[in-house]
Coordinates of C-alpha atoms in Angstrom, one line a residue:
M1 CA 40.1 -23.4 310.2
N2 CA 40.8 -25.1 306.8
S3 CA 39.3 -24.8 303.4
S4 CA 37.1 -27.8 303.8
S5 CA 35.0 -25.9 306.3
I6 CA 34.1 -23.3 303.7
P7 CA 31.3 -24.3 301.2
P8 CA 32.3 -24.0 297.5
V9 CA 31.1 -20.7 296.0
S10 CA 30.8 -19.7 292.4
G11 CA 29.1 -16.9 290.4
D12 CA 26.4 -19.4 289.4
P13 CA 25.0 -21.1 292.6
N14 CA 23.2 -23.7 290.4
S15 CA 26.2 -24.7 288.3
T16 CA 27.6 -28.2 289.0
K17 CA 30.3 -30.4 287.7
P18 CA 29.3 -33.4 285.5
N19 CA 29.6 -35.6 288.5
G20 CA 27.0 -33.6 290.4
K21 CA 29.4 -32.0 292.8
G22 CA 29.5 -28.2 293.1
R23 CA 32.2 -26.3 291.3
V24 CA 35.0 -25.0 293.4
S25 CA 36.4 -21.5 293.2
S26 CA 40.0 -21.1 292.1
A27 CA 40.6 -19.0 295.2
D28 CA 39.7 -20.3 298.7
Q29 CA 37.0 -18.4 300.5
I30 CA 38.0 -15.7 303.0
I31 CA 36.1 -15.6 306.2
C32 CA 36.0 -12.0 307.5
S33 CA 36.4 -11.3 311.2
G34 CA 35.0 -7.8 311.2
Q35 CA 38.4 -6.5 312.1
A36 CA 38.7 -2.7 311.8
G37 CA 40.2 -1.6 308.6
V38 CA 39.5 -4.9 306.8
P39 CA 36.5 -4.9 304.4
S40 CA 33.9 -7.6 304.7
A41 CA 34.9 -9.1 301.3
K42 CA 35.5 -12.6 300.3
A43 CA 37.5 -13.7 297.3
V44 CA 36.1 -11.8 294.4
S45 CA 36.4 -12.7 290.7
G46 CA 35.4 -10.7 287.7
D47 CA 34.3 -13.8 285.8
D48 CA 30.5 -13.9 286.0
T49 CA 30.3 -17.3 284.3
P50 CA 32.1 -20.5 285.3
K51 CA 35.0 -21.3 282.9
K52 CA 38.0 -23.6 282.8
S53 CA 41.5 -22.1 282.6
N54 CA 44.5 -24.5 282.5
G55 CA 42.4 -27.2 283.9
K56 CA 41.3 -25.3 286.9
G57 CA 38.0 -23.7 287.6
V58 CA 37.9 -19.9 287.7
F59 CA 34.7 -18.7 289.3
C60 CA 33.2 -15.7 291.0
S61 CA 33.0 -16.2 294.7
D62 CA 31.2 -12.9 295.4
V63 CA 28.3 -14.6 297.1
K64 CA 27.3 -13.5 300.5
Q65 CA 28.2 -16.0 303.2
K66 CA 28.0 -15.8 307.0
P67 CA 31.3 -15.7 308.8
R68 CA 32.0 -19.1 310.5
G69 CA 34.4 -18.1 313.2
G70 CA 38.1 -17.4 313.0
S71 CA 39.8 -14.8 310.8
G72 CA 42.5 -16.7 309.1
V73 CA 43.1 -16.6 305.4
V74 CA 43.7 -19.9 303.6
S75 CA 46.5 -19.7 301.0
A76 CA 45.5 -19.6 297.4
K77 CA 46.1 -22.7 295.3
N78 CA 48.7 -20.8 293.3
D79 CA 51.4 -20.4 295.9
K80 CA 53.8 -18.4 293.6
V81 CA 54.0 -14.9 294.9
L82 CA 55.2 -12.2 292.4
F83 CA 56.7 -9.0 293.5
F84 CA 55.9 -5.7 291.7
R85 CA 59.5 -5.4 290.4
D86 CA 59.1 -8.7 288.5
V87 CA 55.8 -7.9 286.8
K88 CA 56.1 -8.0 283.0
F89 CA 53.8 -7.1 280.1
G90 CA 51.0 -9.6 279.4
P91 CA 48.7 -12.0 281.4
H92 CA 49.8 -13.4 284.8
E93 CA 48.4 -16.2 286.9
S94 CA 50.8 -15.5 289.8
E95 CA 49.7 -14.0 293.1
L96 CA 50.3 -10.4 294.0
R97 CA 50.2 -9.2 297.6
F98 CA 49.9 -5.5 298.3
R99 CA 48.7 -2.7 300.5
L100 CA 46.3 -0.3 298.8
I101 CA 47.7 3.2 299.3
H102 CA 45.1 5.2 297.3
L103 CA 42.4 5.0 294.7
W104 CA 40.6 7.6 292.5
E105 CA 38.3 7.8 289.6
A106 CA 39.7 8.3 286.1
R107 CA 37.5 10.6 284.1
N108 CA 37.8 12.1 280.6
A109 CA 38.7 15.8 281.2
L110 CA 36.2 17.0 278.6
T111 CA 33.2 14.7 278.7
K112 CA 33.6 13.6 282.4
T113 CA 33.0 10.1 281.3
L114 CA 34.2 7.5 283.8
M115 CA 37.1 5.7 282.3
G116 CA 37.9 3.4 285.2
V117 CA 39.4 3.5 288.7
E118 CA 43.1 3.9 289.3
L119 CA 45.0 2.4 292.2
L120 CA 48.3 3.1 293.9
M121 CA 49.7 0.0 295.6
I122 CA 52.8 -1.0 297.5
D123 CA 54.2 -4.5 298.0
E124 CA 56.2 -5.9 301.0
Q125 CA 59.5 -4.9 299.3
G126 CA 58.4 -1.2 299.2
T127 CA 57.9 -1.0 295.4
V128 CA 55.0 1.2 294.4
I129 CA 53.0 0.4 291.3
Q130 CA 49.9 1.7 289.6
G131 CA 46.8 -0.4 289.1
F132 CA 43.7 0.1 287.0
I133 CA 40.1 -1.3 287.1
P134 CA 38.3 -0.9 283.8
P135 CA 34.8 0.6 283.9
G136 CA 33.1 -2.7 283.3
R137 CA 34.7 -4.3 286.4
I138 CA 34.3 -1.4 288.8
D139 CA 31.1 -2.8 290.4
T140 CA 32.7 -6.2 291.0
Y141 CA 35.9 -5.0 292.8
L142 CA 35.6 -1.4 294.0
R143 CA 33.1 -2.1 296.9
H144 CA 35.6 -4.5 298.4
L145 CA 38.6 -2.1 298.4
I146 CA 39.5 0.0 301.5
V147 CA 42.5 2.2 301.5
G148 CA 45.1 0.9 303.9
S149 CA 44.0 -2.7 303.7
V150 CA 46.2 -5.5 302.4
Y151 CA 45.1 -7.7 299.5
R152 CA 46.2 -10.5 297.3
L153 CA 45.3 -10.6 293.6
T154 CA 45.6 -13.5 291.1
N155 CA 45.0 -13.5 287.4
F156 CA 45.8 -10.0 286.1
Y157 CA 47.3 -8.3 283.1
G158 CA 50.5 -6.3 282.9
S159 CA 49.6 -3.3 280.8
K160 CA 52.0 -0.6 279.5
S161 CA 51.8 2.5 281.8
K162 CA 50.7 5.8 280.3
V163 CA 53.5 8.2 279.3
V164 CA 51.9 11.3 280.8
Y165 CA 51.0 12.1 284.4
R166 CA 52.5 8.8 285.7
V167 CA 52.3 8.4 289.5
A168 CA 54.7 5.5 290.0
D169 CA 58.1 4.5 288.6
P170 CA 57.4 1.1 286.9
N171 CA 56.4 1.2 283.2
V172 CA 53.9 -1.6 283.9
T173 CA 50.3 -1.1 285.3
I174 CA 48.4 -3.9 287.1
T175 CA 45.1 -4.2 285.2
F176 CA 42.2 -6.2 286.6
S177 CA 41.2 -8.7 283.9
W178 CA 38.1 -10.8 283.3
N179 CA 39.2 -13.6 285.6
S180 CA 41.0 -11.6 288.3
V181 CA 40.5 -12.9 291.9
L182 CA 40.8 -10.4 294.7
S183 CA 40.8 -11.3 298.4
V184 CA 42.0 -9.9 301.8
F185 CA 45.5 -11.0 302.8
D186 CA 45.4 -11.4 306.6
N187 CA 48.9 -12.8 307.4
S188 CA 50.3 -10.7 310.2
S189 CA 53.8 -12.2 309.8
V190 CA 54.2 -10.3 306.4
L191 CA 54.8 -6.6 306.9
F192 CA 53.8 -4.0 304.2
P193 CA 55.0 -0.4 304.2
E194 CA 52.1 2.1 304.7
D195 CA 53.2 4.5 302.0
R196 CA 56.0 5.8 299.8
F197 CA 56.6 9.3 298.4
R198 CA 58.6 10.8 295.5
F199 CA 59.6 14.3 296.3
Y200 CA 60.7 17.1 294.0
G201 CA 62.2 20.5 295.0
Y202 CA 61.9 23.8 293.3
E203 CA 64.7 23.1 290.8
E204 CA 63.3 19.7 289.8
F205 CA 59.8 21.1 289.4
E206 CA 61.2 24.0 287.3
A207 CA 62.9 21.5 285.0
A208 CA 59.8 19.4 284.7
C209 CA 57.4 22.4 284.1
D210 CA 54.8 21.9 281.4
Q211 CA 56.4 18.6 280.3
K212 CA 53.4 16.4 281.2
G213 CA 55.8 13.8 282.7
D214 CA 55.8 11.9 285.9
L215 CA 54.0 13.5 288.8
Y216 CA 56.0 14.0 292.0
D217 CA 55.1 15.0 295.6
Y218 CA 55.7 18.3 297.4
V219 CA 56.4 19.0 301.0
G220 CA 57.1 22.4 302.6
H221 CA 55.6 25.0 305.0
I222 CA 52.6 27.2 304.5
K223 CA 53.0 31.0 304.0
L224 CA 49.5 32.1 302.9
V225 CA 46.1 30.4 302.4
N226 CA 43.9 32.2 299.9
E227 CA 46.0 35.4 300.4
Q228 CA 45.6 35.2 304.2
A229 CA 48.6 35.0 306.6
L230 CA 48.9 31.9 308.6
N231 CA 47.8 32.7 312.2
D232 CA 45.2 31.6 314.8
S233 CA 42.6 34.0 313.4
L234 CA 42.7 32.5 309.9
V235 CA 39.2 31.2 308.8
L236 CA 38.5 29.6 305.5
D237 CA 35.6 30.8 303.5
E238 CA 33.9 27.5 302.7
D239 CA 31.2 29.1 300.5
E240 CA 33.9 30.7 298.3
I241 CA 35.9 27.4 298.2
A242 CA 32.8 25.5 297.2
F243 CA 32.1 28.0 294.4
T244 CA 35.6 28.3 293.0
R245 CA 36.5 24.6 293.7
R246 CA 40.0 25.6 294.6
I247 CA 42.3 26.8 297.4
L248 CA 45.4 28.8 296.7
V249 CA 48.3 28.1 299.1
H250 CA 51.6 29.9 299.0
V251 CA 54.3 27.4 300.1
Q252 CA 58.0 27.3 300.6
T253 CA 60.5 24.5 301.1
H254 CA 63.3 25.4 303.5
D255 CA 64.6 28.8 302.4
G256 CA 63.7 28.3 298.7
P257 CA 61.4 30.4 296.5
V258 CA 57.8 30.8 297.5
M259 CA 55.5 29.0 295.1
K260 CA 51.8 29.0 294.4
L261 CA 50.1 25.6 295.0
Y262 CA 46.6 25.3 293.6
L263 CA 44.4 22.7 295.3
W264 CA 41.4 21.7 293.1
D265 CA 38.1 19.9 293.8
K266 CA 38.6 16.9 296.1
A267 CA 42.1 18.1 297.2
A268 CA 40.6 21.5 298.1
T269 CA 37.8 19.8 300.0
D270 CA 40.3 17.5 301.9
F271 CA 42.4 20.5 302.8
C272 CA 39.4 22.4 304.1
V273 CA 38.2 19.4 306.2
K274 CA 41.6 18.7 307.6
F275 CA 42.2 22.4 308.3
K276 CA 39.0 22.6 310.4
A277 CA 39.7 19.4 312.3
H278 CA 43.3 20.5 313.0
G279 CA 42.3 23.0 315.6
S280 CA 45.1 25.5 315.1
P281 CA 46.4 26.3 311.6
P282 CA 48.9 23.6 310.4
S283 CA 52.4 24.6 309.5
V284 CA 53.5 21.8 307.2
L285 CA 51.8 20.7 304.0
L286 CA 52.5 17.7 301.8
V287 CA 50.6 17.2 298.6
T288 CA 51.1 14.2 296.4
T289 CA 51.3 14.0 292.5
V290 CA 51.3 17.7 291.7
N291 CA 51.6 19.1 288.2
P292 CA 54.2 21.9 287.7
K293 CA 52.7 24.6 285.4
R294 CA 53.8 28.1 284.4
F295 CA 51.3 30.8 285.1
G296 CA 52.1 34.4 284.3
G297 CA 55.7 33.4 283.6
A298 CA 56.1 31.9 287.2
L299 CA 56.3 28.3 288.4
S300 CA 53.2 27.1 290.1
L301 CA 52.0 23.6 291.2
S302 CA 48.5 22.2 290.7
S303 CA 46.8 19.2 292.3
L304 CA 45.2 16.5 290.2
S305 CA 42.5 13.9 290.9
S306 CA 45.2 11.5 292.2
S307 CA 46.5 14.1 294.8
R308 CA 46.4 13.6 298.6
V309 CA 46.8 16.2 301.3
F310 CA 48.7 15.7 304.6
F311 CA 49.5 18.1 307.5
D312 CA 52.0 18.3 310.3
L313 CA 51.8 14.9 312.0
D314 CA 50.0 12.9 309.4
V315 CA 52.9 11.0 307.9
Q316 CA 56.6 10.6 308.6
P317 CA 57.8 13.2 306.0
T318 CA 55.6 15.9 307.5
R319 CA 56.7 15.0 311.0
D320 CA 60.4 15.2 309.8
Y321 CA 59.8 18.6 308.1
L322 CA 57.9 19.9 311.2
T323 CA 61.0 19.0 313.3
W324 CA 63.2 20.9 310.9
L325 CA 60.9 23.9 310.9
G326 CA 60.9 24.1 314.7
S327 CA 64.6 24.4 314.7
N328 CA 65.0 26.7 311.7
T329 CA 62.2 29.3 311.9
D330 CA 64.6 32.1 311.1
V331 CA 65.7 30.4 307.9
A332 CA 62.1 29.6 306.9
N333 CA 61.0 33.2 307.4
R334 CA 63.7 34.9 305.3
V335 CA 61.3 35.2 302.4
N336 CA 58.4 37.5 303.3
A337 CA 55.0 36.0 302.9
D338 CA 53.8 39.0 301.0
I339 CA 56.3 38.3 298.2
V340 CA 54.2 36.3 295.7
T341 CA 54.7 35.3 292.1
K342 CA 53.0 37.6 289.5
A343 CA 53.1 38.1 285.8
E344 CA 56.1 40.2 285.0
T345 CA 55.2 43.6 283.5
V346 CA 56.9 44.4 280.2
T347 CA 56.6 46.6 277.2
I348 CA 55.9 45.4 273.7
G349 CA 59.5 45.9 272.8
E350 CA 60.6 43.9 275.8
L351 CA 58.2 41.1 274.7
F352 CA 59.9 40.9 271.3
S353 CA 63.3 41.1 272.9
Y354 CA 62.4 38.2 275.2
I355 CA 61.3 36.1 272.2
K356 CA 64.7 36.6 270.6
Q357 CA 66.6 35.5 273.7
E358 CA 68.5 32.2 273.6
G359 CA 66.8 29.7 275.9
A360 CA 63.5 31.6 276.1
K361 CA 60.6 29.5 277.2
V362 CA 56.8 29.7 276.9
A363 CA 55.7 32.4 279.4
W364 CA 53.0 34.9 280.3
F365 CA 53.5 38.6 280.8
E366 CA 51.5 41.6 281.7
C367 CA 51.6 44.3 279.0
T368 CA 49.8 47.7 278.8
A369 CA 48.9 48.7 275.3
T370 CA 46.5 50.9 273.3
I371 CA 44.3 49.5 270.6
D372 CA 45.1 51.1 267.3
N373 CA 42.8 49.2 264.9
V374 CA 41.0 46.0 264.0
V375 CA 43.0 43.9 261.6
H376 CA 41.0 43.2 258.5
G377 CA 41.4 40.5 255.9
S378 CA 40.3 37.6 258.2
A379 CA 37.1 36.8 260.2
W380 CA 36.8 38.2 263.7
Y381 CA 35.0 35.1 264.9
Y382 CA 34.7 31.4 264.1
I383 CA 31.9 28.8 264.5
A384 CA 32.7 26.4 267.3
C385 CA 31.2 23.1 268.5
G386 CA 28.8 24.1 271.2
G387 CA 30.1 21.3 273.4
C388 CA 33.9 21.3 273.2
K389 CA 34.5 24.7 271.6
T390 CA 36.6 23.1 268.8
K391 CA 36.2 24.7 265.4
A392 CA 33.2 23.0 263.7
T393 CA 33.5 21.6 260.2
K394 CA 30.8 22.3 257.7
G395 CA 29.3 19.1 256.3
A396 CA 26.7 18.7 253.4
T397 CA 23.8 19.8 255.6
T398 CA 25.1 20.0 259.2
L399 CA 28.0 21.2 261.3
M400 CA 30.3 18.4 262.4
C401 CA 32.9 18.1 265.1
K402 CA 36.0 16.0 264.6
K403 CA 36.9 16.3 268.3
C404 CA 33.6 15.0 269.6
G405 CA 33.2 12.6 266.7
K406 CA 29.7 13.8 266.1
A407 CA 28.1 14.2 262.6
E408 CA 25.8 17.0 263.8
V409 CA 26.5 19.6 266.5
A410 CA 25.1 23.0 267.5
G411 CA 27.4 25.8 266.4
V412 CA 28.2 28.8 268.5
A413 CA 30.2 31.9 267.6
E414 CA 33.5 32.5 269.5
Y415 CA 36.0 35.3 269.3
L416 CA 39.0 35.0 267.0
T417 CA 39.9 38.6 266.7
K418 CA 43.2 40.3 265.7
L419 CA 43.8 43.8 266.9
S420 CA 46.7 46.2 266.2
V421 CA 48.1 47.6 269.4
Y422 CA 50.9 50.0 270.4
D423 CA 52.7 51.5 273.4
N424 CA 55.1 54.3 273.6
N425 CA 57.6 52.8 271.1
D426 CA 56.3 49.7 269.4
H427 CA 53.4 48.0 267.6
A428 CA 52.2 44.4 267.8
I429 CA 49.3 42.2 266.7
F430 CA 47.3 40.8 269.6
V431 CA 44.9 37.8 269.1
F432 CA 41.9 37.7 271.3
L433 CA 40.2 34.3 271.9
G434 CA 37.0 33.2 273.7
D435 CA 36.5 35.0 276.9
A436 CA 39.3 37.4 276.3
G437 CA 37.2 39.0 273.6
R438 CA 34.2 39.2 275.9
E439 CA 36.3 40.8 278.6
L440 CA 37.4 43.4 276.1
T441 CA 33.9 44.3 274.5
G442 CA 31.6 43.3 277.4
K443 CA 29.6 41.1 274.9
K444 CA 29.8 37.5 273.8
A445 CA 30.6 36.8 270.1
S446 CA 27.5 34.7 269.8
E447 CA 25.4 37.7 271.0
L448 CA 26.9 40.0 268.4
V449 CA 26.4 37.5 265.6
E450 CA 22.8 36.8 266.5
N451 CA 22.0 40.6 266.7
Y452 CA 23.4 41.0 263.2
F453 CA 21.2 38.3 261.7
E454 CA 18.2 39.6 263.5
V455 CA 18.7 43.0 261.8
N456 CA 19.7 41.5 258.4
E457 CA 17.2 38.7 257.9
S458 CA 17.7 38.5 254.2
V459 CA 21.4 37.5 254.3
G460 CA 22.4 33.9 254.0
D461 CA 24.1 31.7 256.6
D462 CA 27.4 32.0 254.7
H463 CA 27.3 35.7 254.8
V464 CA 30.5 37.2 256.2
I465 CA 29.5 39.4 259.1
P466 CA 31.4 42.7 259.2
V467 CA 33.4 43.8 262.3
P468 CA 30.8 44.8 264.9
Q469 CA 30.6 48.2 266.5
A470 CA 31.5 46.7 269.9
L471 CA 35.0 45.9 268.6
I472 CA 35.4 49.2 266.7
D473 CA 34.6 51.0 269.9
T474 CA 37.6 49.5 271.6
I475 CA 39.9 51.5 269.2
G476 CA 41.8 54.1 271.3
Q477 CA 41.2 52.2 274.6
T478 CA 44.2 51.4 276.7
H479 CA 44.2 48.1 278.7
K480 CA 46.4 45.8 280.7
F481 CA 46.6 42.5 279.0
I482 CA 48.0 39.1 280.0
V483 CA 49.9 38.0 276.9
K484 CA 51.3 34.5 276.1
V485 CA 54.6 34.0 274.4
S486 CA 54.1 30.6 272.7
D487 CA 56.2 28.0 271.0
H488 CA 55.2 29.4 267.7
N489 CA 56.5 32.8 268.7
L490 CA 59.8 31.3 269.9
T491 CA 60.3 29.3 266.7
G492 CA 59.4 32.3 264.4
K493 CA 56.3 30.8 262.9
T494 CA 54.2 33.9 263.9
Q495 CA 54.7 37.3 265.6
S496 CA 51.1 37.6 266.7
L497 CA 50.7 37.3 270.4
T498 CA 47.8 35.7 272.1
V499 CA 45.9 37.6 274.9
T500 CA 44.6 35.2 277.5
K501 CA 43.0 37.8 279.8
V502 CA 42.0 41.5 279.8
L503 CA 42.5 43.0 283.2
P504 CA 39.9 45.4 284.5
P505 CA 41.1 49.0 285.2
E506 CA 43.5 49.3 288.2
A507 CA 43.2 45.6 288.9
P508 CA 46.3 43.5 289.8
A509 CA 47.4 40.5 287.8
P510 CA 45.1 37.5 288.8
E511 CA 46.5 35.1 291.4
G512 CA 44.8 32.2 289.7
S513 CA 45.4 30.5 286.4
L514 CA 46.1 33.1 283.9
E515 CA 44.7 30.8 281.3
E516 CA 41.4 29.6 282.8
N517 CA 39.2 32.3 281.3
N518 CA 39.6 31.2 277.7
T519 CA 37.0 28.7 276.5
L520 CA 38.3 27.9 273.0
Q521 CA 39.5 24.4 272.8
L522 CA 41.2 23.0 269.7
G523 CA 43.4 20.0 269.0
N524 CA 43.6 16.7 270.7
L525 CA 42.6 16.5 274.3
E526 CA 44.8 14.3 276.6
D527 CA 42.3 11.6 277.5
E528 CA 44.6 10.3 280.3
P529 CA 42.8 8.8 283.3
S530 CA 44.6 11.1 285.8
I531 CA 43.6 14.3 284.2
G532 CA 41.0 16.1 286.2
S533 CA 39.0 19.3 285.6
E534 CA 41.9 21.4 286.7
E535 CA 43.9 20.5 283.5
S536 CA 40.9 21.0 281.2
A537 CA 40.8 24.8 281.7
D538 CA 44.6 25.0 281.4
E539 CA 44.8 23.1 278.2
K540 CA 42.0 25.1 276.5
V541 CA 43.9 28.2 276.0
K542 CA 47.1 26.4 275.0
R543 CA 45.4 24.6 272.2
S544 CA 43.6 27.8 271.3
S545 CA 46.8 29.7 271.0
D546 CA 48.6 27.0 269.0
M547 CA 45.8 26.6 266.5
I548 CA 45.5 30.3 265.8
E549 CA 49.2 30.7 265.5
Q550 CA 49.3 27.8 263.1
E551 CA 46.6 29.4 261.0
N552 CA 48.4 32.7 261.0
A553 CA 51.6 31.0 259.9
K554 CA 49.7 29.3 257.0
R555 CA 48.2 32.6 255.9
S556 CA 51.7 34.3 255.9
K557 CA 53.1 31.5 253.7
S558 CA 50.2 31.7 251.3
G559 CA 50.8 35.4 250.8

């Protein structure tokens, strides 16, 4: 078959050249053979209106045509093939050829707004690069993309890669532009690798913890799944997984430390589906693009929206690890599966000693203390934006939110309470934010504020509400608290310690994120495409702590 046997196709079937002849697409039409794994897509362009570029027509050929026999792909008119390693910043007319490894939606972590679709692609030289389809071009290209298929792309833009949560080495991202032309590449003589991984071990993850840098892949063997030992009787509670949106897996690489690996949303669903289809419980787990975080002072890994899940025989690295595991079961079992990472229990004095240590890092600890008093001189609550929980700003007649960019928002009261606490030998000031205050009193801050105004109808909106009885009643109570040692503590800006969770009586330290229960959210949210809902909860308490600590530091400076 040759190009002359394919009728010219453009985005406007009625458009013609001045001489009356039909316009010709800048990329030759692809006739699909229905071959498995190859999408029934022809050359697709994002240009909805015929235009001229460098004297050549650039048109949309996304018009349904019946296959006319044969499955060959005619070469594009631009024969210059560009490898990923040679892509520079700016517009390109060259042709890229690649296998699509993975694709996922990029959403704003706070608003859930779709920001685009991200791609992970590999060329014939084995170089992996990230791609991006802006939201306005998703409908044009996404339906033609199938993971594992090989494509060619002409007319694209080399954008600067994001600096946080990057999933590939190059600092350039392939962005689909207004005139990009995508088509299936069906040349069996050109071989493309199926995948490529970037692995980190415990030490590397430890060094990269909480840095928001590149995301690397993890491979190891499974010790526990949702606190259950790995055996033939293990059954996953699908209702619980659907409700919590996560699976907690304790994993270990060779004879290294046991780590917690949190699988969120789609990664949790994929794990569950693969687990059921596997028959017997799998031994080896590979999860791509995990984010190293510190929960309760211990290193943990978290999946993101870009993460993929593989078991024993799925890919070559899992097969290799399974072979090692079969020959080294005694080494792999040296660490007992019941040994799990928990928040270290310390006294108030030990907390302050830790803060003074050289090289101390941000960490979470479990501390038992008795409440001595409510600290006066500052409000016990603040008015937050009802949407993002950022501190609302008072305008002339309305409440405004700088974070959401809205001139009028509904305000809601949130805890911002400082309590004096003590143990056997020392005193400290603990700051309770959001849900930590509710866990302590059993009541929401908004409920306490509303009750006060109902009883005192004559007071104005600017009236300072006194400390409620629910907080006063906590004086004398002894609790176990999860306390954060923050950057502001380490740099000496404040000595107040932020409580991220109040543990119920006799309850062990939570196995999940020790930060997830706080709902106060202040500061700038990372609007990076790869950030999913799992980061949103984690970032909330960090920004909460930092903002409160900054305010405390300002107060101390002002007298």
